[in-house]
mmCIF file of C-alpha atoms in Angstrom:
data_model
loop_
_atom_site.group_PDB
_atom_site.id
_atom_site.type_symbol
_atom_site.label_atom_id
_atom_site.label_comp_id
_atom_site.label_asym_id
_atom_site.label_seq_id
_atom_site.Cartn_x
_atom_site.Cartn_y
_atom_site.Cartn_z
ATOM 1 C CA MET A 1 145.426 143.497 55.033
ATOM 2 C CA GLU A 2 147.515 144.761 52.103
ATOM 3 C CA ILE A 3 145.626 145.188 48.817
ATOM 4 C CA TYR A 4 147.482 144.282 45.601
ATOM 5 C CA ASN A 5 146.783 146.205 42.452
ATOM 6 C CA THR A 6 148.509 144.079 39.835
ATOM 7 C CA GLU A 7 148.665 140.388 38.963
ATOM 8 C CA GLU A 8 152.448 140.399 39.414
ATOM 9 C CA GLN A 9 152.157 141.699 42.955
ATOM 10 C CA GLN A 10 149.495 139.111 43.721
ATOM 11 C CA VAL A 11 151.675 136.273 42.363
ATOM 12 C CA GLU A 12 154.679 137.469 44.361
ATOM 13 C CA ALA A 13 152.527 137.727 47.493
ATOM 14 C CA ILE A 14 151.306 134.192 47.016
ATOM 15 C CA LYS A 15 154.866 132.926 46.569
ATOM 16 C CA ARG A 16 155.998 134.690 49.746
ATOM 17 C CA PHE A 17 153.010 133.404 51.705
ATOM 18 C CA TRP A 18 153.569 129.827 50.567
ATOM 19 C CA LYS A 19 157.283 130.013 51.312
ATOM 20 C CA ASN A 20 156.614 131.251 54.841
ATOM 21 C CA ASN A 21 153.569 129.093 55.630
ATOM 22 C CA GLY A 22 153.543 126.149 53.243
ATOM 23 C CA THR A 23 155.177 123.675 55.613
ATOM 24 C CA SER A 24 152.798 124.419 58.470
ATOM 25 C CA ILE A 25 149.768 124.214 56.148
ATOM 26 C CA LEU A 26 150.801 120.789 54.853
ATOM 27 C CA ALA A 27 151.471 119.626 58.395
ATOM 28 C CA GLY A 28 148.033 120.826 59.433
ATOM 29 C CA ILE A 29 146.382 118.975 56.563
ATOM 30 C CA ALA A 30 148.311 115.808 57.417
ATOM 31 C CA ILE A 31 147.325 116.047 61.089
ATOM 32 C CA GLY A 32 143.700 116.686 60.140
ATOM 33 C CA LEU A 33 143.576 113.667 57.843
ATOM 34 C CA ALA A 34 145.301 111.511 60.433
ATOM 35 C CA GLY A 35 142.749 112.615 63.007
ATOM 36 C CA LEU A 36 139.845 111.863 60.670
ATOM 37 C CA TYR A 37 141.060 108.401 59.749
ATOM 38 C CA GLY A 38 142.172 107.762 63.329
ATOM 39 C CA PHE A 39 138.658 108.573 64.577
ATOM 40 C CA ARG A 40 137.129 106.301 61.954
ATOM 41 C CA TYR A 41 139.511 103.528 62.983
ATOM 42 C CA TYR A 42 138.564 104.102 66.623
ATOM 43 C CA GLN A 43 134.872 103.890 65.731
ATOM 44 C CA ALA A 44 135.459 100.657 63.840
ATOM 45 C CA GLN A 45 137.388 99.228 66.793
ATOM 46 C CA GLN A 46 134.599 100.201 69.201
ATOM 47 C CA LEU A 47 131.941 98.666 66.974
ATOM 48 C CA GLY A 48 133.974 95.473 66.716
ATOM 49 C CA ALA A 49 134.326 95.301 70.501
ATOM 50 C CA ILE A 50 130.588 95.782 71.025
ATOM 51 C CA GLU A 51 129.766 93.066 68.487
ATOM 52 C CA ALA A 52 132.192 90.701 70.246
ATOM 53 C CA GLN A 53 130.621 91.451 73.647
ATOM 54 C CA SER A 54 127.162 90.891 72.213
ATOM 55 C CA GLY A 55 128.193 87.511 70.842
ATOM 56 C CA GLN A 56 129.816 86.461 74.115
ATOM 57 C CA TYR A 57 126.761 87.523 76.115
ATOM 58 C CA ALA A 58 124.430 85.630 73.767
ATOM 59 C CA ALA A 59 126.602 82.537 74.213
ATOM 60 C CA LEU A 60 126.352 82.851 78.011
ATOM 61 C CA VAL A 61 122.560 83.088 77.804
ATOM 62 C CA GLU A 62 122.423 80.039 75.561
ATOM 63 C CA GLN A 63 124.722 78.049 77.866
ATOM 64 C CA VAL A 64 122.767 78.707 81.046
ATOM 65 C CA SER A 65 119.464 77.961 79.294
ATOM 66 C CA ALA A 66 120.657 74.555 78.086
ATOM 67 C CA GLU A 67 119.243 71.487 79.788
ATOM 68 C CA GLY A 68 121.594 70.146 82.448
ATOM 69 C CA ALA A 69 123.767 73.258 82.441
ATOM 70 C CA ASP A 70 126.530 73.309 85.057
ATOM 71 C CA LYS A 71 125.501 76.585 86.649
ATOM 72 C CA ALA A 72 128.374 76.759 89.116
ATOM 73 C CA THR A 73 130.894 76.609 86.260
ATOM 74 C CA TRP A 74 128.748 79.012 84.247
ATOM 75 C CA LEU A 75 128.874 81.552 87.091
ATOM 76 C CA VAL A 76 132.669 81.419 87.070
ATOM 77 C CA GLU A 77 132.789 82.013 83.300
ATOM 78 C CA THR A 78 130.244 84.795 83.550
ATOM 79 C CA GLN A 79 132.284 86.540 86.217
ATOM 80 C CA LYS A 80 135.283 86.463 83.882
ATOM 81 C CA PHE A 81 133.143 88.108 81.184
ATOM 82 C CA ILE A 82 131.943 90.782 83.624
ATOM 83 C CA ASP A 83 135.473 91.520 84.835
ATOM 84 C CA ALA A 84 136.730 91.857 81.264
ATOM 85 C CA ASN A 85 133.913 94.177 80.151
ATOM 86 C CA LYS A 86 133.058 96.262 83.208
ATOM 87 C CA SER A 87 132.308 99.426 81.240
ATOM 88 C CA SER A 88 129.913 97.648 78.883
ATOM 89 C CA SER A 89 126.143 97.431 79.255
ATOM 90 C CA TYR A 90 126.509 93.710 78.514
ATOM 91 C CA SER A 91 128.370 93.283 81.815
ATOM 92 C CA VAL A 92 125.316 94.719 83.606
ATOM 93 C CA LEU A 93 122.983 92.316 81.807
ATOM 94 C CA ALA A 94 125.315 89.417 82.585
ATOM 95 C CA ALA A 95 125.427 90.423 86.260
ATOM 96 C CA LEU A 96 121.620 90.497 86.448
ATOM 97 C CA LEU A 97 121.477 87.008 84.982
ATOM 98 C CA ALA A 98 124.296 85.808 87.261
ATOM 99 C CA ALA A 99 122.440 87.142 90.318
ATOM 100 C CA LYS A 100 119.369 85.131 89.332
ATOM 101 C CA GLU A 101 121.357 81.925 88.868
ATOM 102 C CA ALA A 102 123.338 82.449 92.094
ATOM 103 C CA ALA A 103 120.074 82.901 94.006
ATOM 104 C CA PHE A 104 118.766 79.685 92.420
ATOM 105 C CA LEU A 105 121.827 77.947 93.881
ATOM 106 C CA LYS A 106 121.109 79.708 97.218
ATOM 107 C CA ASP A 107 124.427 81.505 97.010
ATOM 108 C CA TYR A 108 122.851 84.697 98.272
ATOM 109 C CA ALA A 109 126.146 86.464 98.945
ATOM 110 C CA ALA A 110 127.170 86.024 95.298
ATOM 111 C CA ALA A 111 123.731 87.137 94.121
ATOM 112 C CA GLU A 112 123.854 90.298 96.231
ATOM 113 C CA LYS A 113 127.368 91.052 94.972
ATOM 114 C CA GLN A 114 126.151 90.904 91.370
ATOM 115 C CA LEU A 115 123.154 93.114 92.105
ATOM 116 C CA ALA A 116 125.367 95.640 93.902
ATOM 117 C CA PHE A 117 127.516 95.779 90.755
ATOM 118 C CA VAL A 118 124.420 96.446 88.627
ATOM 119 C CA ILE A 119 123.249 99.241 90.933
ATOM 120 C CA ALA A 120 126.698 100.866 90.919
ATOM 121 C CA SER A 121 127.387 100.417 87.191
ATOM 122 C CA SER A 122 124.135 100.847 85.290
ATOM 123 C CA LYS A 123 123.101 104.226 83.911
ATOM 124 C CA ALA A 124 119.504 103.130 83.328
ATOM 125 C CA PRO A 125 117.186 104.062 86.253
ATOM 126 C CA GLU A 126 114.836 101.185 85.412
ATOM 127 C CA VAL A 127 117.647 98.617 85.549
ATOM 128 C CA ILE A 128 118.880 100.071 88.848
ATOM 129 C CA ALA A 129 115.339 99.878 90.241
ATOM 130 C CA LEU A 130 114.966 96.259 89.162
ATOM 131 C CA ALA A 131 118.272 95.325 90.811
ATOM 132 C CA THR A 132 117.357 97.234 93.966
ATOM 133 C CA LEU A 133 114.047 95.404 94.382
ATOM 134 C CA ARG A 134 115.716 92.055 93.739
ATOM 135 C CA GLN A 135 118.386 92.831 96.309
ATOM 136 C CA ALA A 136 115.749 93.701 98.917
ATOM 137 C CA ARG A 137 113.896 90.448 98.163
ATOM 138 C CA LEU A 138 117.109 88.495 98.681
ATOM 139 C CA GLN A 139 117.642 90.228 102.009
ATOM 140 C CA LEU A 140 114.055 89.468 102.993
ATOM 141 C CA GLU A 141 114.591 85.824 102.038
ATOM 142 C CA GLN A 142 117.494 85.734 104.474
ATOM 143 C CA ALA A 143 115.446 87.475 107.210
ATOM 144 C CA ASN A 144 117.860 90.396 107.030
ATOM 145 C CA TYR A 145 115.048 92.874 107.564
ATOM 146 C CA GLU A 146 117.136 95.892 108.554
ATOM 147 C CA ALA A 147 119.275 95.614 105.421
ATOM 148 C CA ALA A 148 116.187 95.150 103.243
ATOM 149 C CA LEU A 149 114.537 98.273 104.638
ATOM 150 C CA LYS A 150 117.737 100.249 104.081
ATOM 151 C CA THR A 151 117.898 99.012 100.477
ATOM 152 C CA LEU A 152 114.286 100.080 99.974
ATOM 153 C CA GLU A 153 115.092 103.652 101.015
ATOM 154 C CA ALA A 154 116.505 104.217 97.519
ATOM 155 C CA LYS A 155 114.648 106.676 95.309
ATOM 156 C CA LEU A 156 113.219 104.696 92.392
ATOM 157 C CA PRO A 157 111.328 105.773 89.262
ATOM 158 C CA GLU A 158 107.626 106.404 89.806
ATOM 159 C CA SER A 159 106.635 103.257 87.907
ATOM 160 C CA PHE A 160 108.398 101.156 90.578
ATOM 161 C CA VAL A 161 106.995 102.889 93.667
ATOM 162 C CA ALA A 162 104.044 100.508 94.071
ATOM 163 C CA GLN A 163 106.351 97.471 94.018
ATOM 164 C CA GLN A 164 108.774 99.213 96.359
ATOM 165 C CA GLN A 165 106.095 100.035 98.927
ATOM 166 C CA GLU A 166 104.518 96.583 98.750
ATOM 167 C CA LEU A 167 107.890 94.933 99.300
ATOM 168 C CA LYS A 168 108.544 97.329 102.171
ATOM 169 C CA GLY A 169 105.226 96.194 103.652
ATOM 170 C CA ASP A 170 106.276 92.549 103.293
ATOM 171 C CA VAL A 171 109.535 93.245 105.128
ATOM 172 C CA LEU A 172 107.831 95.177 107.914
ATOM 173 C CA LEU A 173 105.195 92.476 108.332
ATOM 174 C CA LYS A 174 107.843 89.771 108.594
ATOM 175 C CA SER A 175 109.726 91.850 111.146
ATOM 176 C CA GLY A 176 106.556 92.112 113.243
ATOM 177 C CA ASP A 177 105.625 95.755 112.645
ATOM 178 C CA GLU A 178 102.030 95.356 111.433
ATOM 179 C CA SER A 179 101.141 99.039 111.739
ATOM 180 C CA LYS A 180 103.951 100.241 109.472
ATOM 181 C CA ALA A 181 103.360 97.283 107.154
ATOM 182 C CA LYS A 182 99.744 98.350 106.711
ATOM 183 C CA ALA A 183 100.823 101.932 105.957
ATOM 184 C CA ALA A 184 103.285 100.673 103.337
ATOM 185 C CA TYR A 185 100.597 98.509 101.713
ATOM 186 C CA GLN A 186 98.235 101.475 101.614
ATOM 187 C CA ALA A 187 100.959 103.575 99.965
ATOM 188 C CA ALA A 188 101.487 100.770 97.452
ATOM 189 C CA LEU A 189 97.768 100.633 96.717
ATOM 190 C CA THR A 190 97.691 104.390 96.154
ATOM 191 C CA ALA A 191 100.630 104.169 93.739
ATOM 192 C CA SER A 192 99.338 101.143 91.818
ATOM 193 C CA GLU A 193 96.828 101.048 88.985
ATOM 194 C CA ALA A 194 93.320 100.144 90.106
ATOM 195 C CA GLY A 195 92.623 96.429 89.884
ATOM 196 C CA LYS A 196 96.154 95.570 88.777
ATOM 197 C CA ASN A 197 97.224 93.929 92.028
ATOM 198 C CA PRO A 198 94.414 92.018 93.785
ATOM 199 C CA LEU A 199 96.956 90.329 96.093
ATOM 200 C CA LEU A 200 97.824 93.720 97.572
ATOM 201 C CA GLN A 201 94.202 94.217 98.611
ATOM 202 C CA VAL A 202 94.227 90.774 100.231
ATOM 203 C CA LYS A 203 97.290 91.776 102.260
ATOM 204 C CA LEU A 204 95.520 94.918 103.397
ATOM 205 C CA ASN A 205 92.381 92.975 104.313
ATOM 206 C CA GLU A 206 94.439 90.687 106.516
ATOM 207 C CA LEU A 207 95.604 93.739 108.449
ATOM 208 C CA ALA A 208 92.161 95.269 108.764
ATOM 209 C CA HIS A 209 92.303 94.742 112.545
ATOM 210 C CA VAL A 210 95.401 96.913 112.839
ATOM 211 C CA ALA A 211 94.728 100.516 113.814
ATOM 212 C CA GLY A 212 96.185 103.206 111.596
#
């Protein structure tokens, strides 16, 4: 870089530099400011959208909890909310609630559809595990044992393993495979906290006659 020895040379150098680069510098500043304010506007828009989704979800919860609620109509409105906000965590929460209400109405196909959406869309392992277990219970309720066992093959967080194995035992027992049911119950007992699930021990006692 050239070194200037006098003030005059420095002033002239500055003038030349500004003449050659001033426009691009100003453009860069303008772009930078536009980007900054654009990002802030984007953040504000995102926050506003989240607040709106939160309010809509709260309204859905309040509606379905009201005495005498028309749950069939509520399910239609909830599906509209889910479709409009598929990338939002509130759509996952709404789908979980919709699955529960659909199962209450014995619309098991609709309930399974909502749970499948939760499993595919949620990024929270615990939420996915909850939906997976509920889906398997629905399949068990419909005596769809093969589908339930396939659902229960999913890898779930360690804190859900006891529930997973116990439910697997329930499915196997219903399907007539007492030996594998007993093994699943034993695995559930091993994974569960001591004394936390006395019903599990009862299930095992009832299969005491089964070898294995």
